[in-house]
PDB file of C-alpha atoms and ligand atoms in Angstrom:
ATOM      1  CA  MET A   1     -20.113   7.915 -13.002  1.00  0.00           C
ATOM      2  CA  ASN A   2     -17.589  10.707 -13.035  1.00  0.00           C
ATOM      3  CA  ASN A   3     -19.019  14.174 -13.597  1.00  0.00           C
ATOM      4  CA  TYR A   4     -15.932  16.252 -12.950  1.00  0.00           C
ATOM      5  CA  LEU A   5     -13.893  15.622 -16.101  1.00  0.00           C
ATOM      6  CA  ALA A   6     -12.768  18.716 -18.005  1.00  0.00           C
ATOM      7  CA  CYS A   7     -11.406  19.220 -21.490  1.00  0.00           C
ATOM      8  CA  PRO A   8      -7.591  19.436 -21.344  1.00  0.00           C
ATOM      9  CA  LYS A   9      -7.660  22.029 -24.181  1.00  0.00           C
ATOM     10  CA  CYS A  10     -10.241  24.558 -22.970  1.00  0.00           C
ATOM     11  CA  HIS A  11     -11.044  23.285 -19.425  1.00  0.00           C
ATOM     12  CA  GLU A  12     -14.804  23.241 -20.058  1.00  0.00           C
ATOM     13  CA  PRO A  13     -16.728  20.259 -18.580  1.00  0.00           C
ATOM     14  CA  LEU A  14     -16.862  17.068 -20.627  1.00  0.00           C
ATOM     15  CA  SER A  15     -20.003  15.032 -21.071  1.00  0.00           C
ATOM     16  CA  LEU A  16     -20.270  11.471 -22.309  1.00  0.00           C
ATOM     17  CA  GLU A  17     -22.444  10.446 -25.220  1.00  0.00           C
ATOM     18  CA  ASN A  18     -22.086   7.164 -27.125  1.00  0.00           C
ATOM     19  CA  ARG A  19     -18.571   6.438 -25.842  1.00  0.00           C
ATOM     20  CA  THR A  20     -17.337   9.932 -26.774  1.00  0.00           C
ATOM     21  CA  TYR A  21     -16.550  12.688 -24.302  1.00  0.00           C
ATOM     22  CA  ARG A  22     -17.249  16.164 -25.695  1.00  0.00           C
ATOM     23  CA  CYS A  23     -16.917  19.735 -24.389  1.00  0.00           C
ATOM     24  CA  LEU A  24     -19.054  22.705 -25.483  1.00  0.00           C
ATOM     25  CA  ASN A  25     -16.275  23.749 -27.863  1.00  0.00           C
ATOM     26  CA  ASN A  26     -16.669  20.378 -29.571  1.00  0.00           C
ATOM     27  CA  HIS A  27     -13.301  18.915 -28.572  1.00  0.00           C
ATOM     28  CA  CYS A  28     -13.884  15.142 -28.573  1.00  0.00           C
ATOM     29  CA  TYR A  29     -12.172  12.244 -26.810  1.00  0.00           C
ATOM     30  CA  ASP A  30     -13.127   8.619 -27.354  1.00  0.00           C
ATOM     31  CA  LEU A  31     -13.327   5.994 -24.658  1.00  0.00           C
ATOM     32  CA  ALA A  32     -10.800   3.242 -25.396  1.00  0.00           C
ATOM     33  CA  LYS A  33     -12.093  -0.331 -25.753  1.00  0.00           C
ATOM     34  CA  SER A  34     -10.749  -1.216 -22.340  1.00  0.00           C
ATOM     35  CA  GLY A  35     -12.625   1.748 -20.838  1.00  0.00           C
ATOM     36  CA  TYR A  36     -10.024   4.458 -20.170  1.00  0.00           C
ATOM     37  CA  ILE A  37     -10.090   7.955 -21.614  1.00  0.00           C
ATOM     38  CA  ASN A  38      -7.060   9.551 -23.197  1.00  0.00           C
ATOM     39  CA  LEU A  39      -6.934  13.242 -22.206  1.00  0.00           C
ATOM     40  CA  LEU A  40      -3.231  13.699 -22.810  1.00  0.00           C
ATOM     41  CA  LEU A  41      -2.490  16.444 -25.304  1.00  0.00           C
ATOM     42  CA  ASN A  42       0.364  16.032 -27.742  1.00  0.00           C
ATOM     43  CA  PRO A  43       2.362  18.994 -26.383  1.00  0.00           C
ATOM     44  CA  ASP A  44       2.266  17.284 -22.942  1.00  0.00           C
ATOM     45  CA  LYS A  45       4.234  14.302 -24.226  1.00  0.00           C
ATOM     46  CA  ALA A  46       8.000  14.338 -24.375  1.00  0.00           C
ATOM     47  CA  THR A  47       8.084  10.863 -25.988  1.00  0.00           C
ATOM     48  CA  THR A  48       5.664   8.420 -27.648  1.00  0.00           C
ATOM     49  CA  ASN A  49       5.355   6.445 -24.429  1.00  0.00           C
ATOM     50  CA  PRO A  50       5.875   8.882 -21.561  1.00  0.00           C
ATOM     51  CA  GLY A  51       5.993   7.672 -17.956  1.00  0.00           C
ATOM     52  CA  ASP A  52       7.358   4.446 -16.533  1.00  0.00           C
ATOM     53  CA  SER A  53       8.490   1.659 -18.891  1.00  0.00           C
ATOM     54  CA  LYS A  54       6.323  -1.377 -19.564  1.00  0.00           C
ATOM     55  CA  GLU A  55       8.843  -3.646 -17.829  1.00  0.00           C
ATOM     56  CA  SER A  56       8.742  -1.522 -14.700  1.00  0.00           C
ATOM     57  CA  LEU A  57       4.908  -1.305 -14.771  1.00  0.00           C
ATOM     58  CA  ILE A  58       4.552  -5.096 -15.029  1.00  0.00           C
ATOM     59  CA  ALA A  59       7.035  -5.582 -12.182  1.00  0.00           C
ATOM     60  CA  ARG A  60       5.068  -3.023 -10.112  1.00  0.00           C
ATOM     61  CA  ARG A  61       1.763  -4.763 -10.805  1.00  0.00           C
ATOM     62  CA  ASP A  62       3.115  -8.186  -9.887  1.00  0.00           C
ATOM     63  CA  TYR A  63       4.940  -6.962  -6.792  1.00  0.00           C
ATOM     64  CA  LEU A  64       2.009  -4.908  -5.441  1.00  0.00           C
ATOM     65  CA  ASN A  65      -0.335  -7.864  -5.981  1.00  0.00           C
ATOM     66  CA  SER A  66       1.911  -9.901  -3.668  1.00  0.00           C
ATOM     67  CA  HIS A  67       0.501  -7.586  -0.919  1.00  0.00           C
ATOM     68  CA  HIS A  68       3.884  -6.685   0.610  1.00  0.00           C
ATOM     69  CA  TYR A  69       3.040  -2.971   0.360  1.00  0.00           C
ATOM     70  CA  ASP A  70      -0.566  -3.178   1.581  1.00  0.00           C
ATOM     71  CA  SER A  71       0.425  -1.402   4.792  1.00  0.00           C
ATOM     72  CA  ILE A  72       1.049   1.715   2.646  1.00  0.00           C
ATOM     73  CA  LEU A  73      -2.376   1.379   1.044  1.00  0.00           C
ATOM     74  CA  ASP A  74      -3.947   1.005   4.516  1.00  0.00           C
ATOM     75  CA  GLN A  75      -2.361   4.264   5.669  1.00  0.00           C
ATOM     76  CA  VAL A  76      -3.888   6.147   2.739  1.00  0.00           C
ATOM     77  CA  ILE A  77      -7.327   4.595   3.262  1.00  0.00           C
ATOM     78  CA  GLN A  78      -7.319   5.449   6.992  1.00  0.00           C
ATOM     79  CA  LEU A  79      -6.378   9.062   6.212  1.00  0.00           C
ATOM     80  CA  ILE A  80      -9.186   9.451   3.672  1.00  0.00           C
ATOM     81  CA  LYS A  81     -11.666   8.118   6.254  1.00  0.00           C
ATOM     82  CA  LYS A  82     -10.209  10.376   8.929  1.00  0.00           C
ATOM     83  CA  TYR A  83     -10.404  13.565   6.862  1.00  0.00           C
ATOM     84  CA  ALA A  84     -13.662  12.893   4.992  1.00  0.00           C
ATOM     85  CA  GLY A  85     -15.432  15.081   7.559  1.00  0.00           C
ATOM     86  CA  SER A  86     -19.200  15.073   7.259  1.00  0.00           C
ATOM     87  CA  THR A  87     -19.144  13.877   3.625  1.00  0.00           C
ATOM     88  CA  GLU A  88     -20.471  10.345   3.123  1.00  0.00           C
ATOM     89  CA  LEU A  89     -17.581   8.174   1.880  1.00  0.00           C
ATOM     90  CA  ASN A  90     -19.606   7.233  -1.225  1.00  0.00           C
ATOM     91  CA  ASP A  91     -19.947  10.902  -2.177  1.00  0.00           C
ATOM     92  CA  LEU A  92     -16.259  11.727  -2.089  1.00  0.00           C
ATOM     93  CA  ASN A  93     -14.517  12.766  -5.298  1.00  0.00           C
ATOM     94  CA  ILE A  94     -11.013  11.299  -5.220  1.00  0.00           C
ATOM     95  CA  LEU A  95      -8.208  11.450  -7.776  1.00  0.00           C
ATOM     96  CA  ASP A  96      -5.193   9.155  -7.556  1.00  0.00           C
ATOM     97  CA  LEU A  97      -2.497  11.113  -9.358  1.00  0.00           C
ATOM     98  CA  GLY A  98       0.289   9.166 -11.102  1.00  0.00           C
ATOM     99  CA  CYS A  99      -1.703   5.973 -10.474  1.00  0.00           C
ATOM    100  CA  GLY A 100       0.682   3.814 -12.535  1.00  0.00           C
ATOM    101  CA  GLU A 101      -0.801   0.374 -13.097  1.00  0.00           C
ATOM    102  CA  GLY A 102      -3.637   1.174 -10.664  1.00  0.00           C
ATOM    103  CA  TYR A 103      -3.144  -1.196  -7.708  1.00  0.00           C
ATOM    104  CA  TYR A 104      -3.500   1.481  -5.039  1.00  0.00           C
ATOM    105  CA  THR A 105      -6.392   3.201  -6.840  1.00  0.00           C
ATOM    106  CA  TYR A 106      -8.322  -0.058  -6.972  1.00  0.00           C
ATOM    107  CA  GLY A 107      -7.398  -0.847  -3.357  1.00  0.00           C
ATOM    108  CA  MET A 108      -8.831   2.513  -2.283  1.00  0.00           C
ATOM    109  CA  TYR A 109     -12.001   1.842  -4.250  1.00  0.00           C
ATOM    110  CA  GLN A 110     -12.460  -1.549  -2.591  1.00  0.00           C
ATOM    111  CA  SER A 111     -12.528   0.113   0.850  1.00  0.00           C
ATOM    112  CA  ILE A 112     -14.149   3.403  -0.148  1.00  0.00           C
ATOM    113  CA  PRO A 113     -16.524   2.995  -3.104  1.00  0.00           C
ATOM    114  CA  ALA A 114     -16.463   6.726  -3.894  1.00  0.00           C
ATOM    115  CA  ASN A 115     -16.152   8.545  -7.243  1.00  0.00           C
ATOM    116  CA  ILE A 116     -12.559   7.536  -7.826  1.00  0.00           C
ATOM    117  CA  SER A 117     -10.353   8.359 -10.779  1.00  0.00           C
ATOM    118  CA  GLY A 118      -6.819   7.264 -11.545  1.00  0.00           C
ATOM    119  CA  LEU A 119      -4.631   9.430 -13.783  1.00  0.00           C
ATOM    120  CA  ASP A 120      -1.242   8.665 -15.244  1.00  0.00           C
ATOM    121  CA  ILE A 121       0.813   9.954 -18.149  1.00  0.00           C
ATOM    122  CA  SER A 122       1.579   6.358 -19.169  1.00  0.00           C
ATOM    123  CA  LYS A 123      -1.001   4.921 -21.563  1.00  0.00           C
ATOM    124  CA  ILE A 124       0.433   1.445 -20.981  1.00  0.00           C
ATOM    125  CA  GLY A 125      -0.054   1.907 -17.218  1.00  0.00           C
ATOM    126  CA  VAL A 126      -3.617   3.207 -17.515  1.00  0.00           C
ATOM    127  CA  ASN A 127      -4.532   0.439 -19.926  1.00  0.00           C
ATOM    128  CA  MET A 128      -3.286  -2.099 -17.345  1.00  0.00           C
ATOM    129  CA  ALA A 129      -5.173  -0.252 -14.599  1.00  0.00           C
ATOM    130  CA  SER A 130      -8.443  -0.402 -16.521  1.00  0.00           C
ATOM    131  CA  LYS A 131      -8.435  -4.202 -16.030  1.00  0.00           C
ATOM    132  CA  TYR A 132      -8.959  -3.795 -12.255  1.00  0.00           C
ATOM    133  CA  SER A 133     -12.409  -2.189 -12.436  1.00  0.00           C
ATOM    134  CA  LYS A 134     -14.776  -0.449 -14.813  1.00  0.00           C
ATOM    135  CA  ASP A 135     -16.232   1.560 -11.912  1.00  0.00           C
ATOM    136  CA  ILE A 136     -13.102   3.688 -11.651  1.00  0.00           C
ATOM    137  CA  THR A 137     -12.525   6.482 -14.181  1.00  0.00           C
ATOM    138  CA  TRP A 138      -9.129   5.777 -15.733  1.00  0.00           C
ATOM    139  CA  ILE A 139      -7.486   8.780 -17.373  1.00  0.00           C
ATOM    140  CA  VAL A 140      -4.343   9.137 -19.456  1.00  0.00           C
ATOM    141  CA  GLY A 141      -3.291  12.674 -18.608  1.00  0.00           C
ATOM    142  CA  ASN A 142      -0.614  14.978 -17.274  1.00  0.00           C
ATOM    143  CA  SER A 143      -0.414  16.060 -13.634  1.00  0.00           C
ATOM    144  CA  LYS A 144       0.735  19.457 -14.956  1.00  0.00           C
ATOM    145  CA  ASN A 145      -2.585  19.931 -16.788  1.00  0.00           C
ATOM    146  CA  ILE A 146      -5.138  17.890 -14.824  1.00  0.00           C
ATOM    147  CA  PRO A 147      -8.303  17.393 -16.899  1.00  0.00           C
ATOM    148  CA  ILE A 148     -10.614  18.022 -13.954  1.00  0.00           C
ATOM    149  CA  ILE A 149     -13.062  20.869 -13.293  1.00  0.00           C
ATOM    150  CA  ASP A 150     -11.871  23.579 -10.860  1.00  0.00           C
ATOM    151  CA  HIS A 151     -12.522  22.909  -7.161  1.00  0.00           C
ATOM    152  CA  SER A 152     -14.323  19.608  -7.638  1.00  0.00           C
ATOM    153  CA  LEU A 153     -12.186  17.110  -5.680  1.00  0.00           C
ATOM    154  CA  ASP A 154     -12.237  16.187  -1.987  1.00  0.00           C
ATOM    155  CA  PHE A 155      -8.923  14.300  -2.113  1.00  0.00           C
ATOM    156  CA  VAL A 156      -5.929  13.942  -4.347  1.00  0.00           C
ATOM    157  CA  THR A 157      -3.653  11.041  -3.466  1.00  0.00           C
ATOM    158  CA  ALA A 158      -0.127  11.092  -4.869  1.00  0.00           C
ATOM    159  CA  LEU A 159       2.013   8.039  -4.129  1.00  0.00           C
ATOM    160  CA  PHE A 160       5.639   8.188  -5.233  1.00  0.00           C
ATOM    161  CA  THR A 161       4.837  10.546  -8.083  1.00  0.00           C
ATOM    162  CA  VAL A 162       5.360  14.107  -9.277  1.00  0.00           C
ATOM    163  CA  VAL A 163       2.937  16.796  -8.129  1.00  0.00           C
ATOM    164  CA  ASN A 164       2.230  20.291  -9.388  1.00  0.00           C
ATOM    165  CA  GLN A 165       1.082  22.645  -6.668  1.00  0.00           C
ATOM    166  CA  SER A 166      -0.903  25.153  -8.738  1.00  0.00           C
ATOM    167  CA  GLU A 167      -2.858  22.356 -10.437  1.00  0.00           C
ATOM    168  CA  LEU A 168      -3.611  20.729  -7.068  1.00  0.00           C
ATOM    169  CA  GLU A 169      -4.881  24.040  -5.689  1.00  0.00           C
ATOM    170  CA  ARG A 170      -7.071  24.475  -8.741  1.00  0.00           C
ATOM    171  CA  VAL A 171      -8.745  21.036  -8.727  1.00  0.00           C
ATOM    172  CA  LEU A 172      -9.315  20.660  -4.966  1.00  0.00           C
ATOM    173  CA  LYS A 173     -12.434  21.882  -3.169  1.00  0.00           C
ATOM    174  CA  GLU A 174     -12.104  24.349  -0.344  1.00  0.00           C
ATOM    175  CA  ASN A 175     -10.661  22.245   2.500  1.00  0.00           C
ATOM    176  CA  GLY A 176      -9.847  19.464   0.055  1.00  0.00           C
ATOM    177  CA  LYS A 177      -6.822  17.386   1.063  1.00  0.00           C
ATOM    178  CA  ILE A 178      -3.723  16.082  -0.637  1.00  0.00           C
ATOM    179  CA  ILE A 179      -2.320  12.811   0.687  1.00  0.00           C
ATOM    180  CA  HIS A 180       1.282  12.779  -0.441  1.00  0.00           C
ATOM    181  CA  VAL A 181       3.432   9.670   0.001  1.00  0.00           C
ATOM    182  CA  THR A 182       7.169  10.063  -0.555  1.00  0.00           C
ATOM    183  CA  ALA A 183      10.186   7.866   0.103  1.00  0.00           C
ATOM    184  CA  ASN A 184      12.590   8.696   2.958  1.00  0.00           C
ATOM    185  CA  SER A 185      16.309   8.076   2.618  1.00  0.00           C
ATOM    186  CA  ASN A 186      16.139   4.704   4.385  1.00  0.00           C
ATOM    187  CA  HIS A 187      13.397   3.402   2.097  1.00  0.00           C
ATOM    188  CA  LEU A 188      14.687   0.175   0.498  1.00  0.00           C
ATOM    189  CA  ILE A 189      18.121   0.926   1.974  1.00  0.00           C
ATOM    190  CA  GLU A 190      19.003  -2.762   1.471  1.00  0.00           C
ATOM    191  CA  PHE A 191      18.959  -2.334  -2.320  1.00  0.00           C
ATOM    192  CA  LYS A 192      21.016   0.866  -2.094  1.00  0.00           C
ATOM    193  CA  GLN A 193      23.646  -0.861   0.086  1.00  0.00           C
ATOM    194  CA  MET A 194      23.844  -3.720  -2.369  1.00  0.00           C
ATOM    195  CA  ILE A 195      24.026  -1.667  -5.547  1.00  0.00           C
ATOM    196  CA  TYR A 196      25.934   1.544  -4.840  1.00  0.00           C
ATOM    197  CA  ASP A 197      29.528   1.961  -3.647  1.00  0.00           C
ATOM    198  CA  GLU A 198      28.515   5.189  -1.987  1.00  0.00           C
ATOM    199  CA  ILE A 199      24.983   6.162  -0.954  1.00  0.00           C
ATOM    200  CA  ILE A 200      24.271   9.797  -1.695  1.00  0.00           C
ATOM    201  CA  GLU A 201      21.487  11.369   0.385  1.00  0.00           C
ATOM    202  CA  LYS A 202      19.128  13.290  -1.862  1.00  0.00           C
ATOM    203  CA  SER A 203      17.285  16.313  -0.559  1.00  0.00           C
ATOM    204  CA  ASP A 204      13.515  15.935  -0.652  1.00  0.00           C
ATOM    205  CA  LYS A 205      13.002  19.703  -0.658  1.00  0.00           C
ATOM    206  CA  PHE A 206      11.800  19.779  -4.240  1.00  0.00           C
ATOM    207  CA  ILE A 207       8.955  17.343  -3.562  1.00  0.00           C
ATOM    208  CA  ARG A 208       7.526  19.343  -0.649  1.00  0.00           C
ATOM    209  CA  LEU A 209       4.477  21.496  -1.301  1.00  0.00           C
ATOM    210  CA  ASP A 210       4.120  25.000   0.028  1.00  0.00           C
ATOM    211  CA  LEU A 211       0.683  24.388   1.547  1.00  0.00           C
ATOM    212  CA  PRO A 212      -0.549  24.096   5.146  1.00  0.00           C
ATOM    213  CA  ILE A 213       0.306  20.675   6.596  1.00  0.00           C
ATOM    214  CA  VAL A 214      -2.541  19.053   8.520  1.00  0.00           C
ATOM    215  CA  GLU A 215      -0.582  15.982   9.516  1.00  0.00           C
ATOM    216  CA  GLN A 216       2.797  14.524   8.664  1.00  0.00           C
ATOM    217  CA  TYR A 217       4.482  11.369   9.881  1.00  0.00           C
ATOM    218  CA  ASP A 218       7.072   8.790   8.939  1.00  0.00           C
ATOM    219  CA  PHE A 219       5.828   5.266   8.459  1.00  0.00           C
ATOM    220  CA  THR A 220       8.475   2.579   8.812  1.00  0.00           C
ATOM    221  CA  LYS A 221       8.218  -1.173   8.707  1.00  0.00           C
ATOM    222  CA  LYS A 222      10.446  -4.169   7.986  1.00  0.00           C
ATOM    223  CA  GLU A 223       9.022  -6.584   5.472  1.00  0.00           C
ATOM    224  CA  LEU A 224      10.401 -10.043   4.785  1.00  0.00           C
ATOM    225  CA  ILE A 225      10.097 -11.041   1.148  1.00  0.00           C
ATOM    226  CA  GLU A 226      10.645 -14.755   0.914  1.00  0.00           C
ATOM    227  CA  ASN A 227      10.228 -15.241  -2.765  1.00  0.00           C
ATOM    228  CA  ARG A 228      12.845 -14.524  -5.448  1.00  0.00           C
ATOM    229  CA  GLU A 229      10.277 -13.354  -7.993  1.00  0.00           C
ATOM    230  CA  ASP A 230       8.827 -10.766  -5.604  1.00  0.00           C
ATOM    231  CA  VAL A 231      12.288  -9.457  -4.647  1.00  0.00           C
ATOM    232  CA  LEU A 232      13.230  -9.059  -8.324  1.00  0.00           C
ATOM    233  CA  ASN A 233       9.911  -7.377  -9.126  1.00  0.00           C
ATOM    234  CA  LEU A 234      10.405  -4.912  -6.284  1.00  0.00           C
ATOM    235  CA  LEU A 235      13.895  -4.117  -7.522  1.00  0.00           C
ATOM    236  CA  LYS A 236      12.662  -3.719 -11.119  1.00  0.00           C
ATOM    237  CA  MET A 237       9.988  -1.231 -10.105  1.00  0.00           C
ATOM    238  CA  THR A 238      12.638   1.083  -8.628  1.00  0.00           C
ATOM    239  CA  PRO A 239      15.274   3.103 -10.520  1.00  0.00           C
ATOM    240  CA  HIS A 240      17.985   1.145  -8.643  1.00  0.00           C
ATOM    241  CA  TYR A 241      17.595  -1.861 -10.945  1.00  0.00           C
ATOM    242  CA  TYR A 242      18.590   0.239 -13.926  1.00  0.00           C
ATOM    243  CA  HIS A 243      21.708   1.504 -12.096  1.00  0.00           C
ATOM    244  CA  ILE A 244      23.306  -1.865 -11.326  1.00  0.00           C
ATOM    245  CA  SER A 245      26.807  -1.858 -12.769  1.00  0.00           C
ATOM    246  CA  THR A 246      27.999  -4.886 -14.734  1.00  0.00           C
ATOM    247  CA  HIS A 247      30.432  -6.025 -12.041  1.00  0.00           C
ATOM    248  CA  LYS A 248      27.565  -6.089  -9.502  1.00  0.00           C
ATOM    249  CA  ARG A 249      25.035  -8.011 -11.585  1.00  0.00           C
ATOM    250  CA  HIS A 250      25.935 -11.231  -9.762  1.00  0.00           C
ATOM    251  CA  ILE A 251      23.934  -9.938  -6.762  1.00  0.00           C
ATOM    252  CA  LEU A 252      20.788 -10.715  -8.734  1.00  0.00           C
ATOM    253  CA  ASP A 253      21.661 -14.439  -8.570  1.00  0.00           C
ATOM    254  CA  GLU A 254      21.748 -14.357  -4.778  1.00  0.00           C
ATOM    255  CA  LEU A 255      18.419 -12.592  -4.248  1.00  0.00           C
ATOM    256  CA  ASP A 256      16.279 -15.510  -3.089  1.00  0.00           C
ATOM    257  CA  SER A 257      14.775 -13.641  -0.183  1.00  0.00           C
ATOM    258  CA  LEU A 258      15.321 -10.275   1.455  1.00  0.00           C
ATOM    259  CA  GLU A 259      14.173  -8.291   4.445  1.00  0.00           C
ATOM    260  CA  ILE A 260      13.448  -4.773   3.234  1.00  0.00           C
ATOM    261  CA  THR A 261      12.819  -1.482   5.003  1.00  0.00           C
ATOM    262  CA  ILE A 262       9.743   0.520   4.155  1.00  0.00           C
ATOM    263  CA  ASP A 263      10.480   4.098   5.199  1.00  0.00           C
ATOM    264  CA  ILE A 264       8.104   6.676   3.826  1.00  0.00           C
ATOM    265  CA  LYS A 265       6.790  10.086   4.720  1.00  0.00           C
ATOM    266  CA  ILE A 266       3.062  10.664   4.597  1.00  0.00           C
ATOM    267  CA  THR A 267       1.923  14.272   4.446  1.00  0.00           C
ATOM    268  CA  VAL A 268      -1.641  15.521   4.451  1.00  0.00           C
ATOM    269  CA  TYR A 269      -1.904  19.024   3.008  1.00  0.00           C
ATOM    270  CA  ASP A 270      -4.922  21.273   3.149  1.00  0.00           C
ATOM    271  CA  ALA A 271      -5.923  23.162   0.015  1.00  0.00           C
ATOM    272  CA  MET A 272      -7.917  25.620   2.151  1.00  0.00           C
ATOM    273  CA  GLU A 273      -5.888  28.626   1.078  1.00  0.00           C
ATOM    274  CA  SER A 274      -6.430  27.896  -2.574  1.00  0.00           C
ATOM    275  CA  LEU A 275      -9.663  29.855  -2.577  1.00  0.00           C
ATOM    276  CA  LEU A 276      -8.438  32.834  -0.594  1.00  0.00           C
TER     277      LEU A 276
HETATM  278  C1  SAM B   1       6.980   5.546  -9.236  1.00  0.00           C
HETATM  279  S1  SAM B   1       5.517   5.442 -10.203  1.00  0.00           S
HETATM  280  C2  SAM B   1       4.262   5.330  -8.941  1.00  0.00           C
HETATM  281  C3  SAM B   1       2.963   4.736  -9.460  1.00  0.00           C
HETATM  282  C4  SAM B   1       1.889   4.485  -8.384  1.00  0.00           C
HETATM  283  N1  SAM B   1       1.471   5.689  -7.713  1.00  0.00           N
HETATM  284  C5  SAM B   1       2.412   3.483  -7.388  1.00  0.00           C
HETATM  285  O1  SAM B   1       2.869   3.913  -6.311  1.00  0.00           O
HETATM  286  O2  SAM B   1       2.365   2.273  -7.687  1.00  0.00           O
HETATM  287  C6  SAM B   1       5.360   7.113 -10.793  1.00  0.00           C
HETATM  288  C7  SAM B   1       4.225   7.279 -11.810  1.00  0.00           C
HETATM  289  O3  SAM B   1       4.108   8.665 -12.150  1.00  0.00           O
HETATM  290  C8  SAM B   1       3.784   8.728 -13.538  1.00  0.00           C
HETATM  291  N2  SAM B   1       4.082  10.084 -14.039  1.00  0.00           N
HETATM  292  C9  SAM B   1       5.301  10.635 -14.265  1.00  0.00           C
HETATM  293  N3  SAM B   1       5.155  11.915 -14.728  1.00  0.00           N
HETATM  294  C10 SAM B   1       3.814  12.162 -14.772  1.00  0.00           C
HETATM  295  C11 SAM B   1       3.031  13.285 -15.163  1.00  0.00           C
HETATM  296  N4  SAM B   1       3.591  14.431 -15.599  1.00  0.00           N
HETATM  297  N5  SAM B   1       1.681  13.190 -15.087  1.00  0.00           N
HETATM  298  C12 SAM B   1       1.095  12.041 -14.663  1.00  0.00           C
HETATM  299  N6  SAM B   1       1.783  10.941 -14.286  1.00  0.00           N
HETATM  300  C13 SAM B   1       3.122  10.991 -14.337  1.00  0.00           C
HETATM  301  C14 SAM B   1       4.606   7.618 -14.150  1.00  0.00           C
HETATM  302  O4  SAM B   1       4.122   7.216 -15.423  1.00  0.00           O
HETATM  303  C15 SAM B   1       4.483   6.524 -13.092  1.00  0.00           C
HETATM  304  O5  SAM B   1       3.404   5.649 -13.352  1.00  0.00           O
HETATM  305 ZN1   ZN B   2     -12.615  21.767 -25.110  1.00  0.00          ZN
END
């Protein structure tokens, strides 16, 4: 069981008693029926349901369970094994930040049965994630105020999600690692070509962390999706779906199969300097 949870209000450790987590200042948080813990403070929410929409989360769950993105999961698992050092895999403390509906978190747990937590700002997403396994600690929380004790994690994984450098430095152990997965400009280029009249290259400068890089590489792969439902789910889990103009909606009728490009950057950062 997880012993590194901290109170999001005062950052003191939380301990579990009769389905209630409590800190020494008596701030209490109940375990939900489905087993997740809500550690999101009201001031951290911009809306009632922050994070990805339910429609997009369901599409993500169904698409990821079609296994077309398992090569991305495999990369993350191999990197955790590679950088675990002398720590037994079972003893690792791992947080999957912005875990969404939890597919990758659960996939990691199946290969590395460590102390794994998944955190997302979306309660709908975390509630869905809690269905995968009760052995993972599922947290509704904000990556800008991570409810985890200082310097207690060996790894933070962040796949296609926002990261906050000072919080990562605070929660990682000395030599702890961040595995950051981000999309390159050619990622799902086929959708962009279909949907936009002009493709504007976005700078990825703002998603880079100012920490020592241990390893960085681009991972690219073509993937043939032969099923209309999977193609539509993939499209719906990206922002592109919500940008299709009315005069282009007919493309949805023709999407019976599609070869897509996976083009992502995987960066392993070292939190070593966080303690200096
Ligand atoms: C593109 S999804 C990726 C989800 C998952 N990592 C995956 O690859 O399937 C981005 C996720 O980040 C979450 N998110 C956005 N802002 C967040 C924040 N401040 N704290 C925690 N999660 C956040 C969203 O709710 C969403 O689930
Ligand atoms: Zn407290």
